Structure formats: structure tokens, C-alpha cells
Short mmCIF file of the C-alpha atoms (twelve columns), coordinates in Angstrom:
data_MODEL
# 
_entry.id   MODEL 
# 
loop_
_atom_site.group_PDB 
_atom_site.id 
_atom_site.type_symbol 
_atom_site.label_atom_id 
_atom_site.label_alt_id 
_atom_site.label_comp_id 
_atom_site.label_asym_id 
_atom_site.label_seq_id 
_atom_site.Cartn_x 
_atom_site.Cartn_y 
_atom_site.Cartn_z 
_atom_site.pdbx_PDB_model_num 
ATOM 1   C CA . UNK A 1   -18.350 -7.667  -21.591 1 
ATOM 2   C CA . UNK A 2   -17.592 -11.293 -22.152 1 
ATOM 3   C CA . UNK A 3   -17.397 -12.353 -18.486 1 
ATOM 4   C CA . UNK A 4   -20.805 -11.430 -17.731 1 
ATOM 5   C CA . UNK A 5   -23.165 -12.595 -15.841 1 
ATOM 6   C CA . UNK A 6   -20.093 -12.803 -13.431 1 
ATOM 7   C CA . UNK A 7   -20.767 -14.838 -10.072 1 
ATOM 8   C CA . UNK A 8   -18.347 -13.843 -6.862  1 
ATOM 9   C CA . UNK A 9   -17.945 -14.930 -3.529  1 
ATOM 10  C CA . UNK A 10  -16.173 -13.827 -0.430  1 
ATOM 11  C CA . UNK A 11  -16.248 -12.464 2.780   1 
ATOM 12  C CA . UNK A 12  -17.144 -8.797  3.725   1 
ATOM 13  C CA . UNK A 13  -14.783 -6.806  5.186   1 
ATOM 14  C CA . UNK A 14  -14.541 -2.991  6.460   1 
ATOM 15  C CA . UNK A 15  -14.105 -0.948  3.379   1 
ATOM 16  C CA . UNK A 16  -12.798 2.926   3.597   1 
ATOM 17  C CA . UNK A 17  -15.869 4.029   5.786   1 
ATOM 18  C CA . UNK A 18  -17.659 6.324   3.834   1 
ATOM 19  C CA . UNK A 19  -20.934 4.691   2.522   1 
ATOM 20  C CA . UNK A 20  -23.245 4.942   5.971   1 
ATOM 21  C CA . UNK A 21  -21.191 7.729   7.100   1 
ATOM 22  C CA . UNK A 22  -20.331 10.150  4.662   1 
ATOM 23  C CA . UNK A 23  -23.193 8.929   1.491   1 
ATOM 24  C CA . UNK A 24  -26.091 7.474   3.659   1 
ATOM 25  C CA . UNK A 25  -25.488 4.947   1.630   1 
ATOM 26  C CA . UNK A 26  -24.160 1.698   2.980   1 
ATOM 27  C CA . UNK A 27  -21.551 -0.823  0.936   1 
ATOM 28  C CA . UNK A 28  -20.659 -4.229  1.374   1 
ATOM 29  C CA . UNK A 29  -17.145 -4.427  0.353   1 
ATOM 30  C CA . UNK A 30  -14.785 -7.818  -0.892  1 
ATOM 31  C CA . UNK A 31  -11.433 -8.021  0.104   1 
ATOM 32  C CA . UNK A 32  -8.392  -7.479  -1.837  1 
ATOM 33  C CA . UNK A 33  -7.814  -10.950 -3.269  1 
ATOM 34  C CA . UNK A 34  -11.528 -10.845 -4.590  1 
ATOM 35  C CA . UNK A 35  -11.231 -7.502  -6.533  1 
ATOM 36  C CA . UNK A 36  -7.445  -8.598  -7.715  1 
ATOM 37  C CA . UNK A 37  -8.985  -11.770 -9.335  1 
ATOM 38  C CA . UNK A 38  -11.853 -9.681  -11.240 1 
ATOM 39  C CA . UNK A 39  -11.945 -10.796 -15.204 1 
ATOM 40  C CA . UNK A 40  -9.685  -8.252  -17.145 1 
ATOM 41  C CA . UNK A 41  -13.047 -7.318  -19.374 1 
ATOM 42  C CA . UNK A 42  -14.507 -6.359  -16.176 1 
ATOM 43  C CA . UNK A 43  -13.516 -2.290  -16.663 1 
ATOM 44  C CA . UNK A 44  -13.752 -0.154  -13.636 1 
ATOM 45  C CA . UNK A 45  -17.243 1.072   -13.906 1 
ATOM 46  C CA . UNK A 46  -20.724 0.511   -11.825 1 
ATOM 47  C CA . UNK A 47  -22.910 -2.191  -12.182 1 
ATOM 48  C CA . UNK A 48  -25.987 -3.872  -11.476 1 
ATOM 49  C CA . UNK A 49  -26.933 -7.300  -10.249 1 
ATOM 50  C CA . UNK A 50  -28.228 -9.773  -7.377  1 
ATOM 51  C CA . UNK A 51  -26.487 -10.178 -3.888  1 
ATOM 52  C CA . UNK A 52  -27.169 -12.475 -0.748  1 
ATOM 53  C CA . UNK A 53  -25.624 -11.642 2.565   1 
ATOM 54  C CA . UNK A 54  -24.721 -15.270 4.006   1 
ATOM 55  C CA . UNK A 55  -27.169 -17.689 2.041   1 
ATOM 56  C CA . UNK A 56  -30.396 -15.729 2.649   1 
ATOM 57  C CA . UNK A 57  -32.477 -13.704 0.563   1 
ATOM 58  C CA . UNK A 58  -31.453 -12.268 -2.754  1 
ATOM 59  C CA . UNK A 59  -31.769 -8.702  -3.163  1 
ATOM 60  C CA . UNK A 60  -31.146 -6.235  -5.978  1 
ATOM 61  C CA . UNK A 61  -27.566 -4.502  -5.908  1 
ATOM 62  C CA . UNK A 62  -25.694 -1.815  -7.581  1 
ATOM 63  C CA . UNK A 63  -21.594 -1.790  -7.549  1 
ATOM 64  C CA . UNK A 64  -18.540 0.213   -8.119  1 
ATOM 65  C CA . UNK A 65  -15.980 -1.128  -9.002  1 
ATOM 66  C CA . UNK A 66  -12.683 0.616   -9.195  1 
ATOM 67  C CA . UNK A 67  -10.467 3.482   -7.523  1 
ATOM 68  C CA . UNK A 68  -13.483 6.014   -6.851  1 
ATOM 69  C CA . UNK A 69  -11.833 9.020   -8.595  1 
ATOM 70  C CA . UNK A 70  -13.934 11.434  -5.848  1 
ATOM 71  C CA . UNK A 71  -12.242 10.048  -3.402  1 
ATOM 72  C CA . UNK A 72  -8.591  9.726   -5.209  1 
ATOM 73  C CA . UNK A 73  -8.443  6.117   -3.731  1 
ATOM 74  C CA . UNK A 74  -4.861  3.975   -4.621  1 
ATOM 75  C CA . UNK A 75  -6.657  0.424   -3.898  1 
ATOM 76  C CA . UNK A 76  -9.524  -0.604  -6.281  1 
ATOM 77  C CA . UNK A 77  -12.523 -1.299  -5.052  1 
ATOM 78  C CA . UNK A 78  -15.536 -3.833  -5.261  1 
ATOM 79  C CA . UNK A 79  -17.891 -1.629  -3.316  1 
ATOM 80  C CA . UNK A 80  -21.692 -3.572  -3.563  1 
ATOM 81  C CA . UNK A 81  -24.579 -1.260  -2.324  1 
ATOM 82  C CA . UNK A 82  -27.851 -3.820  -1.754  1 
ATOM 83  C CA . UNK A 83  -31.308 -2.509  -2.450  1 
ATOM 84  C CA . UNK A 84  -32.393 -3.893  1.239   1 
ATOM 85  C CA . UNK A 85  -32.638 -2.543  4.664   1 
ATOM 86  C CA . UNK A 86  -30.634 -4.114  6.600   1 
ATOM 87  C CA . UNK A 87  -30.979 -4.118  10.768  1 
ATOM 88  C CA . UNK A 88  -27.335 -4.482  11.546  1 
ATOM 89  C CA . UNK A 89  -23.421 -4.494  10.118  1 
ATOM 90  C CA . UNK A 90  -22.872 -8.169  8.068   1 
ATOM 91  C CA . UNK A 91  -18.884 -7.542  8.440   1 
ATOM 92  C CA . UNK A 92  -17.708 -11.571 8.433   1 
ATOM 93  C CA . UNK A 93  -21.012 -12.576 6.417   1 
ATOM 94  C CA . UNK A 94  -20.338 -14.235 2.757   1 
ATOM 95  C CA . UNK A 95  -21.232 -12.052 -0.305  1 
ATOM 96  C CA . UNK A 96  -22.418 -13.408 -2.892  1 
ATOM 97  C CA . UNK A 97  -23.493 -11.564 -5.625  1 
ATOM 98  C CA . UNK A 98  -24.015 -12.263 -9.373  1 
ATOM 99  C CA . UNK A 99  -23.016 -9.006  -11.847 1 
ATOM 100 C CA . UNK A 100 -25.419 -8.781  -14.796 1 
ATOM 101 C CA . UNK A 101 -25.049 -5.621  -16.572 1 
ATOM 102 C CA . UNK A 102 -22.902 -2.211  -16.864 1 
ATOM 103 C CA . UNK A 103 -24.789 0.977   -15.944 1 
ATOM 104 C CA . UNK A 104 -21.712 3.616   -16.698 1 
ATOM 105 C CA . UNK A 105 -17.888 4.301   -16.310 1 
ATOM 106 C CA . UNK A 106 -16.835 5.635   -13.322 1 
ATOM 107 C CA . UNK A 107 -16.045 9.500   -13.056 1 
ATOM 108 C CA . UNK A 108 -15.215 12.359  -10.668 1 
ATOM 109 C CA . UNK A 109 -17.870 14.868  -9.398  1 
ATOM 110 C CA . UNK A 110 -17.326 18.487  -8.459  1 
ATOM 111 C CA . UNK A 111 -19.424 17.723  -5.465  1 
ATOM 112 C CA . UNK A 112 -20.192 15.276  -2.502  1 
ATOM 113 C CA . UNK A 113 -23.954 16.053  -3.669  1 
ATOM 114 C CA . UNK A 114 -23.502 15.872  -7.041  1 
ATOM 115 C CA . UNK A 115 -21.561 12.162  -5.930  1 
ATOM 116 C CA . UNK A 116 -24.717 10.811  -4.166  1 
ATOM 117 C CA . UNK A 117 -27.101 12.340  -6.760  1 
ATOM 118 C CA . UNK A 118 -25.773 9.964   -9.683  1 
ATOM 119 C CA . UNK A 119 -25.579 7.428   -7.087  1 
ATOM 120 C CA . UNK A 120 -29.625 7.675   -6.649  1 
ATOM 121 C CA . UNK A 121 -29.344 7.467   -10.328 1 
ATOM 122 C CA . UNK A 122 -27.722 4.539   -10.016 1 
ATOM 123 C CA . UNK A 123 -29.784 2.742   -7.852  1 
ATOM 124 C CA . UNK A 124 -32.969 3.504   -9.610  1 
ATOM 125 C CA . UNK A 125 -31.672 2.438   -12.985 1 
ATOM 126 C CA . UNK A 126 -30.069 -0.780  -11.265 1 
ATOM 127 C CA . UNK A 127 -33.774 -1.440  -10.277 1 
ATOM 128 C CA . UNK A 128 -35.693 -0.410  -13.088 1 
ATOM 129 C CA . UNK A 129 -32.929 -3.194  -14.962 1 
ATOM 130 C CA . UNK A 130 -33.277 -6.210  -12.723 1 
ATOM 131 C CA . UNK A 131 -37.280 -5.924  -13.352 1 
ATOM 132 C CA . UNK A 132 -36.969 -7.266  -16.664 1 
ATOM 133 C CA . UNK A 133 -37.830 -10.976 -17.582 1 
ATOM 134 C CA . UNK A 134 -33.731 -11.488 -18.730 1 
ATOM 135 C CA . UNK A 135 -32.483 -10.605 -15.193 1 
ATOM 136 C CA . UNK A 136 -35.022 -11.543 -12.835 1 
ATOM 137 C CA . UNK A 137 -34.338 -15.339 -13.615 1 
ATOM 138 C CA . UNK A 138 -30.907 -14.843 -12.346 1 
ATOM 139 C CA . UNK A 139 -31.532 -14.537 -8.437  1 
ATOM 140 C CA . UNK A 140 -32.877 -17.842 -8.474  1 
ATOM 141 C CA . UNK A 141 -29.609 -19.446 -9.450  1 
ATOM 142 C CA . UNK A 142 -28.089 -21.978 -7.775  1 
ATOM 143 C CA . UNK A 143 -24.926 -19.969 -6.852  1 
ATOM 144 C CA . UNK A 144 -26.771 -18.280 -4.093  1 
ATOM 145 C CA . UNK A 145 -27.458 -21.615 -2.269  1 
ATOM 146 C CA . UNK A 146 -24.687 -22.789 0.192   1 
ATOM 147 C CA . UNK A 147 -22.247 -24.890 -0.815  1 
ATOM 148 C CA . UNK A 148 -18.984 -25.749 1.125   1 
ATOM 149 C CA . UNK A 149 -16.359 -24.038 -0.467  1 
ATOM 150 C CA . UNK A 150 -17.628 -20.201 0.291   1 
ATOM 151 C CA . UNK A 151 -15.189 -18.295 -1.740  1 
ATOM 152 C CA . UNK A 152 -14.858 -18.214 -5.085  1 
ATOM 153 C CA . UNK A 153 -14.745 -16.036 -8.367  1 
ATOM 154 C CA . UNK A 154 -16.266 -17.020 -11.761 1 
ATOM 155 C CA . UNK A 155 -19.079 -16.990 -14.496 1 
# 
């Protein structure tokens, strides 16, 4: 993919409810006119990278981005799950993450379980990634300090 690493920007909002409550597994989600202005040879897939919740630490992240076929969603997604405990809800916060590599297409499961077992997968190989030399340089860049203009899209 051309349009990697990608660098986004934008404000979370409430996304469909299911990461805490259904997956245990919470998402920070962009809105609309982030995941409309996605590269076109940015394929629905999931993906790893860096993400900092308004200017503060970077942390690994994993992604989904498309319709969730599980789930049978109509809107497309840009669903970022940070490796991080987190002590409370960031809904208003700016994301900003930086997308470095592709871990897989997305697909349907036969199962909720089966669903949050490839996610695990997910999150370990997003890890396991962002520990090499190539990638851990990125969460240093200077995207992830504040600047004025707090949304954008780009690479």
C-alpha cells in the first residue's frame, strides 16, 4: 500500500458500542468525514500502528477498518483499539494515530469467540510488529506533537 505510513487526525466519537461491552475490548473510533477521506489504497482490512489520545503518550494500536462483516455494519468504520489501559472514556479527545502496516483482510466469524480470538491475534501480532527497529522510530514523529490545526488526514 502506497499511502503508508498514513498519519490521521480527528476527534473521537461514540462508535456502535460493542468494543468494552460486547469484546472486552475497547475502540477509539473517528468520525465519518475521517474514514470517508481514507486513501483509496487503504483496503478495508486491520492494521497496526502508533496512537496518542490528545497529545500524550504514544502507544501501540491495532485497527479495523471497514464494515465489520460480523456485525453486517452499512457505515465503514475506523475502529483503533490502543495497547494501553486507559482509566476513563477519551470521547472529545484528538486521535492521532500513524498506520504502518497491514496485518489481514477483514472477514466474518461463525462466532462472537471465534471474533475476539483473532482479535487477540491481532493484538499480539500488532505488538510483536511495532518492536522492530523500522517501526519503533515512528512514534517519535513529530505528528504526535500538538500543533493548531487538530484535524487532518495524510502521509
Amino acid at each position: 500500500m502506497r499511502s503508508l505510513p498514513y498519519f490521521c487526525r480527528g476527534e473521537v466519537v461514540r462508535g456502535f458500542g460493542r468494543g468494552s461491552k460486547e469484546l472486552g475490548i475497547p475502540t477509539a473510533n473517528f468520525p465519518e468525514t475521517v474514514v470517508d477521506n481514507l486513501p483509496g489504497d487503504i483496503t478495508t482490512g486491520i492494521y497496526y500502528g502508533w496512537a496518542s489520545v490528545g497529545y500524550r503518550d504514544v502507544h501501540k494500536m491495532v485497527m479495523s477498518i471497514g464494515w465489520n462483516p460480523y456485525y453486517k455494519n452499512i457505515k465503514k468504520s475506523m475502529e483503533t483499539h490502543i495497547i494501553h489501559t486507559f482509566k476513563e472514556d477519551f470521547y472529545g479527545e484528538i486521535l492521532s494515530i500513524a498506520i504502518v502496516g497491514y496485518i489481514r483482510a477483514e472477514k466474518s466469524f461463525d462466532s462472537l469467540d471465534s471474533l475476539i480470538t483473532a482479535i487477540y491475534s491481532d493484538i499480539s501480532e500488532a505488538k510483536e510488529k511495532l518492536d522492530l527497529p523500522e517501526y519503533q522510530s515512528m512514534k517519535d514523529e513529530n505528528f504526535f506533537r500538538p500543533i493548531e490545526n487538530k484535524i487532518m488526514n495524510g502521509h
